[in-house]
Amino acid sequence: MPADLLATPDLLRSVFRRHAAGVAVITARGDAGPVGFTATSLASVSAEPPLLSFGVGAGSSSWPAIAEAGHVGVHILGEHQQELAATFARSGADRFAPPTAWHEGPEGVPVLDGVLAWLVGRVVTRVPAGDHRIVIAEVVLGDPTGTGRPLLYHQGRFNRLRD
């Protein structure tokens, strides 16, 4: 078998760069203040009960707070929020400083303003998965009424839908 077809981290990244994914920001309240990160691994798990999942790097700055949080916020970003997505993806950024607009929401979860939709979920479990953890949360409330079109991530860049 050719070496470039063997399973490696680079192969996985190369294949998933071709997979267009919606962009979300996950938030939680930490002991030292709010934490959050950009995620493209968001998935609906179950309708009854309403469950969602996302992956988070075990070495990320947000993981210690997510590891202890009882609730998380999930925010679906719009195409007008490329800079917000980049801020929450940037290591070392002060993600909740202006111009990020947010407020404390239900269960103390940081809720971002101006997103297409948001949910607050009660963390049900955290599953080790290689260098990441898969978090499963049960949705307790949310708001799907934001306006606009979704932000996508494809080929290593934030993109807009094309008609």
Steps between C-alpha positions, in 0.01 A plus 500: 500500500643846412633689803286809425183290548594368844308639796683799648391825663586679173280264297207557735546879485529494120180302457301710746615824335277384213203457735306825534380544857288751683682722748402518866646655811479301822505695829502421870549675829838427652642578843713778348223633275333400175669264254418412142631359176404462136374154408410330173432166667150588622243226439140423587499167684138435595162671475349316799653599730655797316875429505794662322872430491823681423870426523754700698877455512617363834794741483293809415477796736122451521510133597557542878181711528301275262619197701334642812204689353147386572365695201636623167388750241487410132483784247441461126691776322380698200706589195534853641698358795824388338706723730321364808574144383866593448521661845366188673734281292811708582721368777567753774230746386287684757189351344241678714654849480346762267400484222350163609145571614364256757299473819460254783221263405313216665700289745771769489606395149650777285260565209635675189288776348402514133536129419262305275395274786616393844438218744586433862566137579549305820815290468407132514839340438853557374655217299878468445579481127871511418635851563143636528197454718149461361248690710135399492247747635124496539338815365308689769409816308598717207408757241488418125379844386818675383506619140745440222682214335738253665877532507684199357853366540656342190856455369642662815299823462173650614259521207150604402233292332476544126163480327 
